[in-house]
Structure formats: structure tokens, C-alpha cells
Coordinates of C-alpha atoms in Angstrom, one line a residue:
M1 CA 17.3 -36.3 189.3
T2 CA 15.2 -35.5 186.2
H3 CA 15.1 -31.8 187.1
L4 CA 18.9 -31.8 187.6
I5 CA 19.5 -33.4 184.1
R6 CA 17.1 -30.8 182.6
A7 CA 19.0 -27.9 184.3
V8 CA 22.3 -29.2 183.1
A9 CA 21.0 -29.7 179.6
D10 CA 19.6 -26.1 179.6
I11 CA 23.0 -24.7 180.7
F12 CA 24.9 -26.8 178.2
W13 CA 22.6 -25.7 175.3
S14 CA 22.8 -22.0 176.4
I15 CA 26.5 -22.2 175.7
L16 CA 26.7 -24.5 172.8
A17 CA 23.8 -23.4 170.7
P18 CA 25.3 -22.5 167.3
D19 CA 24.4 -18.8 167.3
R20 CA 25.7 -18.3 170.9
L21 CA 28.8 -20.4 170.2
M22 CA 29.7 -18.3 167.2
L23 CA 29.4 -15.1 169.4
I24 CA 31.5 -16.7 172.1
A25 CA 34.2 -17.8 169.6
L26 CA 34.4 -14.4 168.0
S27 CA 34.6 -12.7 171.4
I28 CA 37.4 -15.0 172.5
G29 CA 39.3 -14.6 169.3
S30 CA 39.0 -10.8 169.5
V31 CA 40.4 -10.8 173.1
L32 CA 43.3 -13.0 172.0
L33 CA 44.2 -10.5 169.4
F34 CA 45.2 -8.1 172.2
S35 CA 47.3 -10.7 174.0
R36 CA 50.5 -12.6 173.2
H37 CA 48.3 -15.3 171.6
K38 CA 47.5 -13.2 168.5
K39 CA 48.1 -16.1 166.1
V40 CA 45.6 -18.3 168.0
G41 CA 43.1 -15.4 168.0
R42 CA 43.4 -15.0 164.3
Q43 CA 42.8 -18.7 163.8
V44 CA 39.7 -18.7 166.0
I45 CA 38.3 -15.7 164.2
L46 CA 39.1 -17.2 160.8
G47 CA 37.6 -20.6 161.7
T48 CA 34.5 -19.0 163.1
C49 CA 34.0 -16.8 160.0
T50 CA 34.5 -19.7 157.7
T51 CA 32.0 -21.8 159.6
L52 CA 29.5 -18.9 159.4
F53 CA 30.1 -18.6 155.7
L54 CA 29.4 -22.3 155.1
I55 CA 26.3 -22.2 157.2
A56 CA 25.1 -19.1 155.3
C57 CA 25.8 -20.6 151.8
L58 CA 25.0 -24.2 152.3
P59 CA 21.5 -25.6 153.4
I60 CA 23.0 -27.2 156.5
E61 CA 20.0 -26.3 158.6
D62 CA 17.7 -28.0 156.1
W63 CA 19.8 -31.2 156.2
V64 CA 19.4 -31.2 160.0
I65 CA 15.7 -30.4 160.1
I66 CA 14.4 -32.4 157.1
P67 CA 14.8 -35.8 158.7
L68 CA 12.7 -34.6 161.7
E69 CA 10.0 -33.0 159.5
N70 CA 9.7 -36.0 157.2
R71 CA 9.6 -38.7 159.9
F72 CA 5.8 -38.4 160.2
P73 CA 4.4 -37.4 156.8
A74 CA 1.5 -35.0 156.7
Q75 CA -1.8 -36.8 156.3
M76 CA -5.4 -35.9 155.9
V77 CA -7.7 -36.5 158.8
A78 CA -10.6 -38.6 157.7
P79 CA -13.9 -36.8 157.4
G80 CA -15.5 -39.3 159.7
D81 CA -15.9 -39.0 163.4
I82 CA -12.8 -38.5 165.6
D83 CA -12.9 -38.4 169.4
G84 CA -10.6 -35.5 170.0
I85 CA -8.0 -33.0 168.8
I86 CA -5.0 -32.0 170.9
V87 CA -2.7 -29.1 170.0
L88 CA 0.7 -28.5 171.7
S89 CA 0.6 -24.8 171.5
G90 CA 3.8 -23.0 172.4
A91 CA 2.8 -20.3 169.9
E92 CA 1.8 -17.5 172.2
N93 CA 3.5 -14.3 173.2
Q94 CA 1.5 -13.8 176.3
D95 CA 3.1 -10.6 177.5
R96 CA 2.7 -8.9 174.1
T97 CA -0.9 -10.2 173.9
I98 CA -1.8 -8.6 177.2
W99 CA 0.1 -5.4 176.3
R100 CA -1.5 -4.9 172.9
N101 CA -4.8 -6.6 173.7
Q102 CA -4.7 -8.7 170.6
A103 CA -3.5 -12.2 169.8
S104 CA 0.3 -12.1 169.3
L105 CA 1.8 -15.3 167.9
S106 CA 5.3 -16.8 167.6
D107 CA 6.9 -18.7 164.7
N108 CA 4.7 -21.7 165.7
A109 CA 1.5 -20.0 164.8
E110 CA 0.5 -22.7 162.4
R111 CA -0.2 -25.0 165.3
L112 CA -3.1 -22.9 166.6
V113 CA -4.4 -22.0 163.1
S114 CA -4.5 -25.6 161.9
F115 CA -6.1 -26.6 165.2
V116 CA -8.9 -24.1 164.5
G117 CA -9.4 -25.5 161.0
L118 CA -9.6 -29.1 162.3
A119 CA -12.0 -28.1 165.1
L120 CA -14.4 -26.4 162.7
R121 CA -14.4 -29.4 160.4
H122 CA -15.0 -31.8 163.3
P123 CA -17.7 -30.4 165.5
E124 CA -18.0 -33.9 167.2
A125 CA -14.5 -33.8 168.6
R126 CA -13.3 -32.8 172.0
L127 CA -10.8 -30.0 171.8
V128 CA -7.7 -29.8 174.1
V129 CA -5.0 -27.1 174.2
S130 CA -1.9 -28.2 176.1
D131 CA 0.3 -25.2 176.9
G132 CA 1.5 -24.1 180.3
P133 CA 2.0 -20.5 181.4
S134 CA 4.8 -18.6 179.7
V135 CA 5.4 -16.4 182.7
E136 CA 4.7 -16.6 186.4
R137 CA 2.0 -14.1 187.5
S138 CA 1.1 -12.9 191.0
D139 CA -2.6 -13.2 190.2
D140 CA -2.2 -16.9 189.3
S141 CA -3.3 -16.1 185.8
L142 CA -2.6 -19.4 184.0
N143 CA -5.2 -19.0 181.2
P144 CA -3.6 -19.1 177.7
V145 CA -4.9 -15.6 176.8
T146 CA -3.4 -15.6 173.4
A147 CA -5.1 -18.8 172.3
R148 CA -8.4 -17.6 173.7
K149 CA -8.2 -14.3 171.8
L150 CA -7.3 -16.1 168.6
F151 CA -10.1 -18.6 168.9
E152 CA -12.6 -15.9 169.5
E153 CA -11.4 -13.9 166.5
L154 CA -11.6 -17.0 164.3
G155 CA -15.0 -18.0 165.4
L156 CA -14.2 -21.1 167.5
P157 CA -16.5 -21.3 170.5
I158 CA -14.4 -21.1 173.7
E159 CA -16.8 -23.4 175.6
R160 CA -15.8 -26.3 173.3
I161 CA -12.2 -26.1 174.4
E162 CA -10.5 -27.7 177.4
F163 CA -7.2 -26.1 178.5
E164 CA -4.4 -28.0 180.0
K165 CA -2.6 -25.1 181.7
H166 CA 0.4 -26.5 183.7
A167 CA 2.7 -28.3 181.3
Q168 CA 6.2 -26.8 181.0
N169 CA 7.7 -29.2 178.4
T170 CA 6.7 -31.9 175.9
Y171 CA 6.8 -34.7 178.5
E172 CA 4.4 -32.8 180.8
N173 CA 2.2 -32.0 177.8
G174 CA 1.7 -35.8 177.4
V175 CA 1.3 -36.6 181.1
F176 CA -1.0 -33.8 182.0
T177 CA -3.1 -34.1 178.9
H178 CA -3.5 -37.9 179.4
S179 CA -4.7 -37.2 183.0
L180 CA -7.1 -34.6 181.7
V181 CA -8.6 -36.6 178.8
K182 CA -8.4 -40.1 180.3
P183 CA -8.7 -41.7 176.8
R184 CA -10.5 -45.0 176.4
P185 CA -9.2 -47.8 174.2
G186 CA -10.2 -47.4 170.6
E187 CA -10.7 -43.7 170.7
L188 CA -9.2 -41.7 167.8
W189 CA -7.3 -38.6 168.8
V190 CA -5.4 -36.2 166.6
L191 CA -2.2 -34.6 167.8
V192 CA -1.2 -31.2 166.2
T193 CA 2.3 -29.8 166.6
S194 CA 5.3 -28.6 164.5
A195 CA 6.6 -31.2 162.1
F196 CA 10.2 -31.0 163.5
H197 CA 8.7 -31.6 167.0
M198 CA 6.4 -34.5 166.1
P199 CA 8.8 -37.4 166.6
R200 CA 9.5 -36.4 170.2
A201 CA 5.8 -35.8 170.9
I202 CA 4.8 -39.1 169.5
G203 CA 7.5 -40.8 171.5
V204 CA 6.1 -39.4 174.7
W205 CA 2.5 -40.3 173.8
R206 CA 3.5 -43.9 173.0
K207 CA 5.4 -44.2 176.2
L208 CA 2.1 -43.3 178.0
G209 CA 0.4 -46.0 176.0
W210 CA -1.6 -43.5 173.9
E211 CA -1.5 -44.0 170.2
V212 CA -2.6 -40.8 168.4
I213 CA -2.9 -39.6 164.8
P214 CA 0.0 -37.3 164.0
Y215 CA -0.9 -34.0 162.3
P216 CA 2.4 -32.2 161.6
V217 CA 2.3 -28.5 160.7
D218 CA 4.7 -25.5 160.8
Y219 CA 7.3 -26.8 158.3
R220 CA 10.6 -24.9 158.4
A221 CA 12.9 -26.6 155.8
N222 CA 13.0 -25.1 152.3
P223 CA 11.8 -27.3 149.4
G224 CA 14.5 -29.2 147.7
F225 CA 17.3 -31.0 149.6
L226 CA 19.9 -28.8 148.0
S227 CA 18.1 -25.4 148.1
I228 CA 20.4 -22.5 149.0
N229 CA 19.1 -19.5 151.0
I230 CA 21.9 -17.0 151.8
A231 CA 20.5 -15.6 155.1
P232 CA 23.0 -16.1 157.9
A233 CA 20.7 -15.1 160.8
E234 CA 17.8 -17.3 159.6
S235 CA 20.2 -20.2 158.9
L236 CA 21.7 -20.1 162.3
Q237 CA 18.3 -19.9 164.0
L238 CA 17.0 -22.9 162.1
L239 CA 20.2 -24.9 162.7
S240 CA 19.9 -24.2 166.4
L241 CA 16.3 -25.3 166.4
G242 CA 17.1 -28.6 164.6
L243 CA 20.1 -29.4 166.7
R244 CA 18.2 -28.6 169.9
E245 CA 15.4 -31.0 168.8
W246 CA 17.9 -33.8 168.1
G247 CA 19.5 -33.3 171.5
A248 CA 16.1 -33.3 173.1
L249 CA 15.3 -36.6 171.4
L250 CA 18.4 -38.1 172.8
L251 CA 17.8 -36.7 176.3
Y252 CA 14.3 -38.0 176.4
R253 CA 15.5 -41.5 175.5
M254 CA 18.2 -41.4 178.1
T255 CA 15.8 -40.3 180.8
G256 CA 13.2 -42.9 179.9
K257 CA 10.5 -40.4 178.6
T258 CA 10.4 -42.2 175.3
A259 CA 11.0 -45.8 174.4
V260 CA 13.1 -45.2 171.3
A261 CA 15.4 -42.4 170.3
F262 CA 13.7 -41.6 167.0
P263 CA 10.1 -42.8 166.8
K264 CA 8.7 -43.7 163.4
P265 CA 5.2 -44.3 162.0
R266 CA 3.5 -47.5 162.8
I267 CA 3.4 -50.1 160.0
K268 CA -0.3 -50.8 159.2

């Protein structure tokens, strides 16, 4: 049932993501211009262009993403001992890494870079990278080659790192990492992921009974709640990212993967 819900959600989003929805609307409007419904076609095109103009000129994407990114404020990890550091990678371009034989990263690169920084400052900590294969390979190559190459280039010993190599989504990140680590009560673990993604990740970890220290990175929103950045393509991309994350939060709550729809920091 869970796989069916996920498949339906993926199909739903592939159609209704803002960037794709704009293209579909413009295509439908253009076709209608050559039919007896010219007036409807003009209205669809005008409405789509107006919406695109508003998205380009107003910081709508920031309004959507800022609540996600601000939910768990960035905090310094204490210089004392911690038991482990986990990074939810998702930053690799595996095919390009293999093709060019050098680490090729995506927009989430800060996750891995910050992980390296924390690891070098905390030699006492166990290190875990949770990131399943980006593509299926006939030689069963599941190793995160991009992360390995990056760690080697930045001087982080590979033998320190444990790789969780099977997770395909945030929920599986939590389940498989918990199974790998087997955390004991009282241990201090740091979780590194993108700020917009942190609420969902924390929700999954808490559902598993594992309280971790959030270490959000990879901020996307522009500073200032009313900042304006006239860049339609970038605005659409960020808006799609934010709306998808809000939808994922709702879906995870509906399917019981998290206990609350929008997790918040614990009150100490």
C-alpha cells in the first residue's frame, strides 16, 4: 500500500509541479488558439503568463521555503565528544563522477562539505553516510563513488566512514541507518541535511525513537523576507522544491512515517 501511495504521489507531482504545470498550461492554451475555443486559449495563456510574472517578480518561493528552513535553527555542535555524525547525502551525480573521474556534486553539495568539516573537528565520532544508489548497475555497484572521491580529495580517511547504501527515500534513510548504527540510549548523534529537508528528517528519526542533534545546511531562501530576485527559472525551481517538501511532509504524516505533520525543536 505504501509503494502504491508513493507511486501515485510521484505521478501527481510530475504533472502538478509548478514548472511542469506552466508548460502544460501554455501548451494547452496554444492548442486552443487553433480551435473554436480561441477565447479560452487566450485566457489560459494570459493567466499562465501573469502567474509566471508574479512568481518572477515576487519572492513567493522564499515565502514557501523560509518556514521550512527556519524550523530548526542552525546551531553549533559543542566541541566536546559526540558519538556520531550522519549525513543524508543526495548530493552526488554518480554518472558524471564515473564519466569524468572526479567528484561531481548537485545543489545539495553543502551536505557533504559540512559533514567533512564536522568529521575533521570530531575525530572521536562514528561517521555514517546514508545514500542509496542513484542508478541501478549490472555489476551491483552500490558504493557512493562521488562521496568517496570527495572525501579522499578533502583528506577525510575513508576507513572512518560507514556507508548505508540502500535507502531510496528519507524514511528508508532513517530505518536503514538506525539498523546499521543501533544507537544506545544517551548517545549524541548529529544529523546533517538541507535546512528545508530537516523537519521531515527529524520527524522520521523521532518516529523511530531516535533523538538527534539537527545540523541544517544548504540554505536556499534569499536573506530578507521581502527580497526580490527577478530570475523566473530559479524562482520556479525553488518554488517546486518548497512545495514538494510541504507535500512530502503531509504524505509522511498521512502514511504514519512521522508522528506530526510539521516537527519542531524540543523545548529544553
